[in-house]
Coordinates of C-alpha atoms in Angstrom, one line a residue:
M115 CA 3.2 -65.2 -25.2
M116 CA 5.7 -62.3 -25.3
E117 CA 3.9 -60.9 -28.4
E118 CA 0.6 -61.0 -26.4
D119 CA 2.2 -59.2 -23.4
A120 CA 3.7 -56.5 -25.7
G121 CA 0.3 -56.0 -27.4
T122 CA -1.4 -55.7 -24.0
S123 CA 1.3 -53.1 -22.9
V124 CA 0.8 -51.0 -26.0
S125 CA -3.0 -51.2 -25.6
S126 CA -2.8 -50.0 -21.9
R127 CA -0.5 -47.1 -22.8
A128 CA -2.9 -46.0 -25.5
E129 CA -5.8 -46.3 -23.1
R130 CA -3.9 -44.1 -20.5
K131 CA -3.1 -41.5 -23.1
A132 CA -6.7 -41.5 -24.3
L133 CA -7.9 -41.1 -20.8
E134 CA -5.5 -38.3 -20.1
K135 CA -6.5 -36.5 -23.3
A136 CA -10.2 -36.9 -22.4
K137 CA -9.5 -35.3 -18.9
I138 CA -7.7 -32.4 -20.5
L139 CA -10.5 -31.8 -23.0
Q140 CA -13.0 -32.1 -20.1
R141 CA -11.2 -29.4 -18.1
E142 CA -10.9 -27.1 -21.1
S143 CA -14.7 -27.6 -21.7
E144 CA -15.4 -26.8 -18.1
R145 CA -13.3 -23.7 -18.2
K146 CA -15.0 -22.4 -21.3
I147 CA -18.4 -23.0 -19.7
F148 CA -17.3 -21.3 -16.5
K149 CA -16.1 -18.2 -18.4
L150 CA -19.3 -18.2 -20.5
V151 CA -21.6 -18.4 -17.4
A152 CA -19.5 -15.8 -15.5
R153 CA -19.8 -13.4 -18.5
I154 CA -23.6 -13.9 -18.7
L155 CA -24.1 -13.4 -15.0
K156 CA -22.3 -10.0 -15.1
K157 CA -25.2 -8.8 -17.4
A158 CA -28.5 -7.5 -15.9
E159 CA -31.2 -10.1 -16.4
A160 CA -33.2 -7.9 -18.8
E161 CA -30.1 -7.6 -21.0
R162 CA -29.6 -11.3 -21.5
S163 CA -30.5 -13.0 -24.8
E164 CA -32.7 -16.1 -25.1
E165 CA -29.6 -18.1 -25.9
E166 CA -27.8 -16.8 -22.8
A167 CA -30.8 -17.5 -20.5
A168 CA -30.9 -21.0 -21.9
A169 CA -27.2 -21.5 -21.3
L170 CA -27.7 -20.5 -17.6
L171 CA -30.5 -23.2 -17.3
R172 CA -28.3 -25.8 -18.9
H173 CA -25.4 -25.1 -16.6
R174 CA -27.1 -24.6 -13.2
D175 CA -24.3 -26.3 -11.3
T176 CA -21.8 -23.8 -12.6
V177 CA -24.2 -20.9 -11.8
E178 CA -24.5 -22.1 -8.2
E179 CA -20.7 -22.5 -7.9
I180 CA -20.0 -18.9 -9.2
C181 CA -22.7 -17.5 -6.8
R182 CA -21.1 -19.4 -3.9
R183 CA -17.7 -18.0 -4.8
Q184 CA -19.1 -14.5 -5.0
V185 CA -20.7 -14.8 -1.5
R186 CA -17.3 -16.0 -0.1
R187 CA -15.5 -13.0 -1.7
N188 CA -18.1 -10.6 -0.3
V189 CA -17.8 -12.1 3.2
L190 CA -14.0 -11.9 3.0
K191 CA -14.2 -8.2 1.8
R192 CA -16.5 -7.3 4.7
K193 CA -14.1 -8.9 7.2
Q194 CA -11.2 -6.8 5.8
E195 CA -13.1 -3.5 6.0
E196 CA -12.4 -1.2 8.9
V197 CA -15.4 -0.2 11.0
F198 CA -15.5 2.8 13.3
D199 CA -18.0 3.3 16.1
D200 CA -19.4 6.8 16.2
A201 CA -18.3 9.1 19.1
D202 CA -21.3 8.4 21.4
E203 CA -21.2 4.7 20.8
L204 CA -17.5 4.6 21.4
K205 CA -17.8 6.5 24.7
S206 CA -20.7 4.2 25.8
K207 CA -18.7 1.0 25.0
V208 CA -15.6 2.3 26.8
S209 CA -17.7 3.0 29.9
Q210 CA -18.7 -0.7 29.8
L211 CA -15.0 -1.7 29.4
A212 CA -14.0 0.6 32.3
E213 CA -16.6 -1.1 34.6
A214 CA -15.2 -4.5 33.6
V215 CA -11.7 -3.3 34.4
R216 CA -12.7 -2.1 37.8
Q217 CA -14.6 -5.4 38.6
A218 CA -11.9 -7.7 37.2
Q219 CA -10.0 -9.9 39.7
H220 CA -7.4 -11.0 37.1
L221 CA -7.3 -8.9 33.9
V222 CA -5.0 -10.1 31.1
V223 CA -4.2 -8.0 28.1
Y224 CA -3.5 -9.6 24.6
T225 CA -1.8 -7.2 22.2
G226 CA -1.1 -7.2 18.5
A227 CA 0.4 -5.0 15.8
G228 CA -2.5 -2.5 16.0
I229 CA -1.1 -1.0 19.2
S230 CA 2.1 0.0 17.4
T231 CA 0.8 1.6 14.3
A232 CA 0.8 4.9 16.1
A233 CA 4.6 4.4 16.3
S234 CA 4.7 4.2 12.5
I235 CA 5.1 0.4 12.6
P236 CA 2.8 -1.1 9.9
D237 CA 0.4 -3.9 11.0
Y238 CA 0.0 -7.0 9.0
R239 CA -3.7 -7.4 7.9
G240 CA -5.1 -3.9 8.0
P241 CA -5.8 -2.0 4.8
N242 CA -2.2 -0.7 4.7
G243 CA -0.7 -3.8 6.4
V244 CA 2.3 -5.6 5.2
W245 CA 0.5 -8.8 4.0
T246 CA -2.4 -6.8 2.5
Q247 CA 0.0 -4.7 0.4
L248 CA 2.0 -7.7 -0.7
Q249 CA -1.1 -9.5 -1.8
K250 CA -2.0 -6.5 -3.9
G251 CA 1.5 -6.7 -5.5
R252 CA 2.6 -3.4 -3.9
A253 CA 6.1 -2.7 -2.4
V254 CA 6.4 -2.3 1.3
S255 CA 8.4 0.8 2.3
A256 CA 11.5 0.1 4.3
S257 CA 12.0 1.9 7.7
D258 CA 14.2 1.3 10.7
L259 CA 11.9 0.0 13.4
S260 CA 14.4 0.9 16.1
K261 CA 13.3 4.5 15.8
A262 CA 9.8 3.6 17.0
E263 CA 8.9 4.6 20.6
P264 CA 6.2 3.4 23.0
T265 CA 2.7 4.7 22.1
L266 CA 0.0 6.1 24.3
T267 CA -1.5 2.5 24.5
H268 CA 1.8 1.1 25.6
M269 CA 2.1 3.7 28.4
C270 CA -1.6 3.1 29.4
I271 CA -1.0 -0.6 29.8
R272 CA 2.1 0.0 31.9
M273 CA 0.1 2.4 34.1
L274 CA -2.8 -0.1 34.5
H275 CA -0.3 -2.7 35.6
K276 CA 1.3 -0.3 38.1
E277 CA -2.2 0.4 39.5
K278 CA -2.7 -3.4 39.8
L279 CA -5.6 -3.4 37.3
V280 CA -3.7 -5.5 34.7
Q281 CA -2.0 -8.6 35.9
H282 CA -0.2 -9.8 32.7
V283 CA 0.4 -8.8 29.1
V284 CA 0.6 -11.4 26.3
S285 CA 2.0 -9.8 23.1
Q286 CA 2.5 -11.0 19.6
N287 CA 4.7 -8.0 18.8
C288 CA 8.5 -8.2 18.3
D289 CA 9.1 -4.5 18.5
G290 CA 10.2 -4.5 22.2
L291 CA 8.0 -1.4 23.0
H292 CA 6.2 -3.0 26.0
L293 CA 9.5 -3.4 27.8
R294 CA 10.7 0.0 26.7
S295 CA 7.5 1.5 28.2
G296 CA 8.7 0.3 31.6
L297 CA 6.4 -2.7 31.9
P298 CA 8.1 -5.2 34.2
R299 CA 9.6 -8.3 32.5
R300 CA 7.7 -10.7 34.9
A301 CA 4.4 -9.2 33.7
L302 CA 5.1 -9.8 30.0
S303 CA 5.1 -12.7 27.5
E304 CA 6.5 -11.8 24.1
L305 CA 5.2 -14.9 22.3
H306 CA 7.0 -14.1 19.0
G307 CA 10.2 -12.8 20.4
N308 CA 11.9 -9.4 20.8
M309 CA 14.0 -7.7 18.1
F310 CA 16.5 -6.3 20.6
I311 CA 17.3 -9.5 22.4
E312 CA 19.8 -12.2 21.3
V313 CA 20.6 -15.3 23.3
C314 CA 23.2 -18.0 23.9
T315 CA 21.4 -21.4 24.2
S316 CA 24.7 -23.1 24.9
C317 CA 24.8 -21.4 28.3
S318 CA 22.6 -22.9 31.1
P319 CA 20.3 -21.2 31.7
A320 CA 20.2 -19.5 28.3
R321 CA 22.1 -16.2 28.5
E322 CA 20.4 -13.0 27.2
F323 CA 22.1 -10.0 25.6
V324 CA 19.9 -6.9 25.2
R325 CA 21.1 -4.6 22.4
L326 CA 20.3 -1.1 21.4
F327 CA 19.7 -2.1 17.8
D328 CA 17.6 -4.7 15.8
V329 CA 19.6 -7.9 16.1
T330 CA 17.8 -9.7 13.3
E331 CA 19.6 -8.2 10.4
R332 CA 21.1 -11.5 9.2
T333 CA 18.3 -13.8 10.4
S334 CA 15.2 -15.2 8.8
L335 CA 12.9 -18.3 8.8
H336 CA 14.9 -21.3 10.3
R337 CA 18.0 -19.2 10.2
H338 CA 18.5 -17.5 13.6
A339 CA 22.3 -16.9 14.0
T340 CA 23.0 -13.2 14.4
G341 CA 26.7 -13.4 13.6
R342 CA 27.9 -12.5 17.1
R343 CA 29.2 -14.8 19.8
C344 CA 28.6 -15.3 23.5
S345 CA 31.2 -13.3 25.6
H346 CA 31.1 -16.1 28.2
C347 CA 31.3 -19.4 26.3
G348 CA 32.1 -18.3 22.7
A349 CA 29.0 -20.1 21.2
E350 CA 27.1 -18.5 18.4
L351 CA 24.2 -16.1 19.5
R352 CA 20.7 -16.4 18.0
D353 CA 17.8 -14.1 17.8
T354 CA 14.5 -14.8 19.7
I355 CA 12.1 -14.3 16.8
V356 CA 9.4 -16.9 16.1
H357 CA 8.5 -16.7 12.4
F358 CA 5.3 -18.0 10.8
G359 CA 5.7 -21.8 10.5
E360 CA 8.1 -22.1 13.5
R361 CA 7.5 -23.2 17.1
G362 CA 8.9 -21.0 19.8
I363 CA 11.1 -23.0 22.3
L364 CA 12.9 -20.2 24.2
E365 CA 11.8 -19.7 27.8
Q366 CA 12.5 -16.0 27.6
P367 CA 11.3 -13.6 26.3
L368 CA 8.5 -15.8 25.0
N369 CA 7.5 -16.7 28.6
W370 CA 4.8 -19.2 27.5
K371 CA 4.6 -20.4 31.1
G372 CA 3.6 -16.9 32.3
A373 CA 1.0 -16.5 29.5
A374 CA -0.6 -19.9 30.2
E375 CA -0.8 -19.3 33.9
A376 CA -2.2 -15.8 33.4
A377 CA -4.9 -17.2 31.0
K378 CA -5.8 -19.9 33.5
M379 CA -6.4 -17.3 36.3
A380 CA -8.0 -14.7 34.0
D381 CA -11.6 -13.6 34.6
V382 CA -11.3 -10.8 31.9
I383 CA -9.3 -10.8 28.7
L384 CA -8.8 -7.5 26.8
C385 CA -7.6 -7.9 23.2
L386 CA -6.0 -4.7 21.8
G387 CA -5.1 -4.3 18.1
S388 CA -4.9 -8.0 17.2
S389 CA -6.6 -9.7 14.3
L390 CA -6.5 -12.8 16.6
K391 CA -5.9 -15.0 13.5
V392 CA -2.7 -16.3 15.0
L393 CA -3.6 -16.1 18.7
K394 CA -6.8 -18.1 18.2
K395 CA -4.6 -21.1 17.4
Y396 CA -3.1 -21.1 20.9
A397 CA -5.7 -23.1 22.8
C398 CA -4.2 -22.5 26.2
L399 CA -4.9 -18.8 26.0
W400 CA -8.7 -19.2 25.7
C401 CA -9.7 -21.7 28.3
M402 CA -11.9 -23.4 25.7
N403 CA -11.9 -26.7 27.8
R404 CA -14.2 -24.9 30.3
P405 CA -18.0 -24.5 30.0
A406 CA -18.8 -21.2 28.2
S407 CA -20.1 -19.7 31.5
K408 CA -16.8 -20.3 33.2
R409 CA -14.5 -18.8 30.6
P410 CA -13.0 -15.3 31.0
K411 CA -15.1 -12.4 29.7
L412 CA -13.6 -11.3 26.4
Y413 CA -13.4 -7.6 25.3
I414 CA -12.0 -6.8 21.8
V415 CA -10.7 -3.5 20.5
N416 CA -10.1 -3.8 16.8
L417 CA -11.3 -2.0 13.6
Q418 CA -11.7 -5.2 11.6
W419 CA -13.5 -8.5 12.1
T420 CA -11.8 -11.1 14.3
P421 CA -12.6 -14.9 14.6
K422 CA -13.4 -14.3 18.3
D423 CA -16.0 -11.6 17.8
D424 CA -19.0 -14.0 18.3
L425 CA -17.5 -15.0 21.7
A426 CA -16.8 -11.5 22.9
T427 CA -18.8 -9.8 25.7
L428 CA -18.1 -6.5 23.9
K429 CA -16.4 -5.5 20.6
I430 CA -15.2 -1.9 20.3
H431 CA -14.5 -0.6 16.8
G432 CA -11.9 2.1 17.5
K433 CA -8.2 2.9 17.3
C434 CA -6.3 1.6 20.3
D435 CA -4.9 5.0 21.4
D436 CA -8.4 6.6 21.2
V437 CA -10.0 3.8 23.2
M438 CA -7.3 3.7 25.8
S439 CA -7.3 7.5 26.2
L440 CA -11.1 7.4 27.0
L441 CA -10.6 4.4 29.3
M442 CA -8.0 6.1 31.4
E443 CA -10.2 9.2 31.6
D444 CA -13.1 7.1 32.8
L445 CA -10.9 5.3 35.3
N446 CA -9.5 8.7 36.4
I447 CA -5.9 7.5 35.9
Q448 CA -3.3 9.9 34.4
I449 CA -1.5 8.6 31.3
P450 CA 2.3 8.7 31.8
V451 CA 4.4 10.2 28.9
Y452 CA 7.2 8.2 27.5
D453 CA 10.5 9.6 28.7
K454 CA 13.5 8.4 26.7
A455 CA 15.8 9.2 29.6
E456 CA 14.0 6.5 31.7
D457 CA 13.8 3.9 28.9
P458 CA 14.9 0.6 30.6
I459 CA 16.7 -0.6 27.4
F460 CA 19.7 1.7 28.2
S461 CA 20.2 0.2 31.7
T462 CA 19.7 -3.4 30.5
A463 CA 21.7 -3.3 27.2
T464 CA 25.0 -5.2 26.9
P465 CA 27.7 -3.2 25.0
L466 CA 29.3 -4.9 22.0
Q467 CA 32.8 -6.2 22.2
P468 CA 35.3 -4.0 20.3
E469 CA 35.6 -6.6 17.6
E470 CA 31.8 -6.6 17.2
D471 CA 31.4 -2.9 16.3
D472 CA 31.1 -3.7 12.6
S473 CA 28.8 -6.8 13.2
H474 CA 25.6 -4.8 12.2
T475 CA 24.5 -1.9 10.1
R476 CA 21.2 -1.1 11.9
D477 CA 20.6 2.2 13.6
V478 CA 21.4 2.3 17.3
I479 CA 18.9 3.8 19.7
A480 CA 20.6 6.9 21.0
P481 CA 20.1 8.0 24.7
A482 CA 18.2 11.1 25.4
A483 CA 21.4 13.2 25.3
G484 CA 21.6 12.3 21.7
Q485 CA 25.2 11.0 21.6
D486 CA 26.1 8.6 18.8
D487 CA 26.5 5.0 19.9
G488 CA 28.0 3.6 16.7
S489 CA 25.1 3.8 14.3
P490 CA 25.7 3.8 10.6
D491 CA 27.2 7.0 9.1
T492 CA 24.6 7.2 6.3
Q493 CA 20.9 6.8 6.0
E494 CA 21.6 4.9 2.7
E495 CA 23.5 2.2 4.6
A496 CA 20.6 1.8 7.1
G497 CA 18.0 1.7 4.4
A498 CA 19.9 -1.0 2.5
A499 CA 20.0 -3.1 5.7
A500 CA 16.3 -2.7 6.4
V501 CA 15.3 -4.8 3.4
Q502 CA 17.7 -7.7 4.1
G503 CA 16.5 -10.5 6.4
G504 CA 15.2 -9.8 9.8
W505 CA 11.9 -10.3 11.5
F506 CA 10.2 -7.7 9.4
G507 CA 12.6 -7.8 6.4
R508 CA 11.0 -10.9 4.8
G509 CA 8.0 -8.8 3.9
Y510 CA 10.2 -6.0 2.7
S511 CA 12.2 -8.4 0.5
K512 CA 9.1 -9.8 -1.1
G513 CA 7.7 -6.4 -1.8
R514 CA 11.0 -5.2 -3.2
K515 CA 11.2 -8.2 -5.6
K516 CA 7.7 -7.7 -6.9
K517 CA 8.3 -4.0 -7.5
K518 CA 11.5 -4.8 -9.5
A519 CA 9.6 -7.5 -11.5
A520 CA 7.0 -4.9 -12.4

């Protein structure tokens, strides 16, 4: 009986090995066929031999699969291309947008990385965006984002809110430029955090510390401790950044409650400089539970395709600063100029404790007078820090590794 069991076991092992070998040979055969068909399809029809034409007929399924893949690649390529409306079309579209702004009862603005590119902060999915460059195996240049200042678009949004034409701003950006433009805190939801704010979650309610430098130097995905401690209870401080793959739980500066309430009341939503690939996942921002006729009218300003284009009342292909400049002209509203002396970050910032002076190496935003507030002595020091951790540093690190490997 035992001999019979042993024989059966050997037989089943042999069968499994034979089956695995057959699968491997099958995969190799399919790869060879795929390569052959792909090579033939690259030739013009007139240049194909009789044998090659016969091979295409024999492997029709492979031909169809290769064609499907090519169609998908072409669609993806078109979606990544930047499209610009000509001057007349741009002006006409902005006039329609201006009328919508005038008529809106509750206008909410959704902003993405595209509104900060004029401040030399790279976007993510544009032709020169961080993820685009990394996918191509290129290094992402390091820069200190604390040196960026609010753009014309930031100042326009602040003015539109002041004129009561914009009720709320929902931003994906972590650069803090909306607050630095003078936009009131109550009118802003920073869904992915703010690089200048660290919080103590042990205090109740959570205690905020606004700094004059990027607090995320030591932080990354699932690692949010900044290395400093709460001056009130001594607990470890954490940043406010929500990385890809994380769920934002902080009340401020994320302000999800404000964003959801604004979306619920909105009759017009203006999306500026966002690919909407992340925002589209937040169902509460789009009122999709309502009939189409009762949803807010959607206006999109972006150079590339977005997943909400088909639902938009109007899609404007233009740079945010260009569009907003024309919009303010049409509305006959003067665009305020950013004045560093009036930047709210200086009046809201919490000074470091003496023992914390060496707790970071990031550049400090200097007041308009230009005095040094303890920023690193050398650019080399700041540059080194810019590629270590942080809300933008993960992209830098990946790019840097790929460059070294090359």
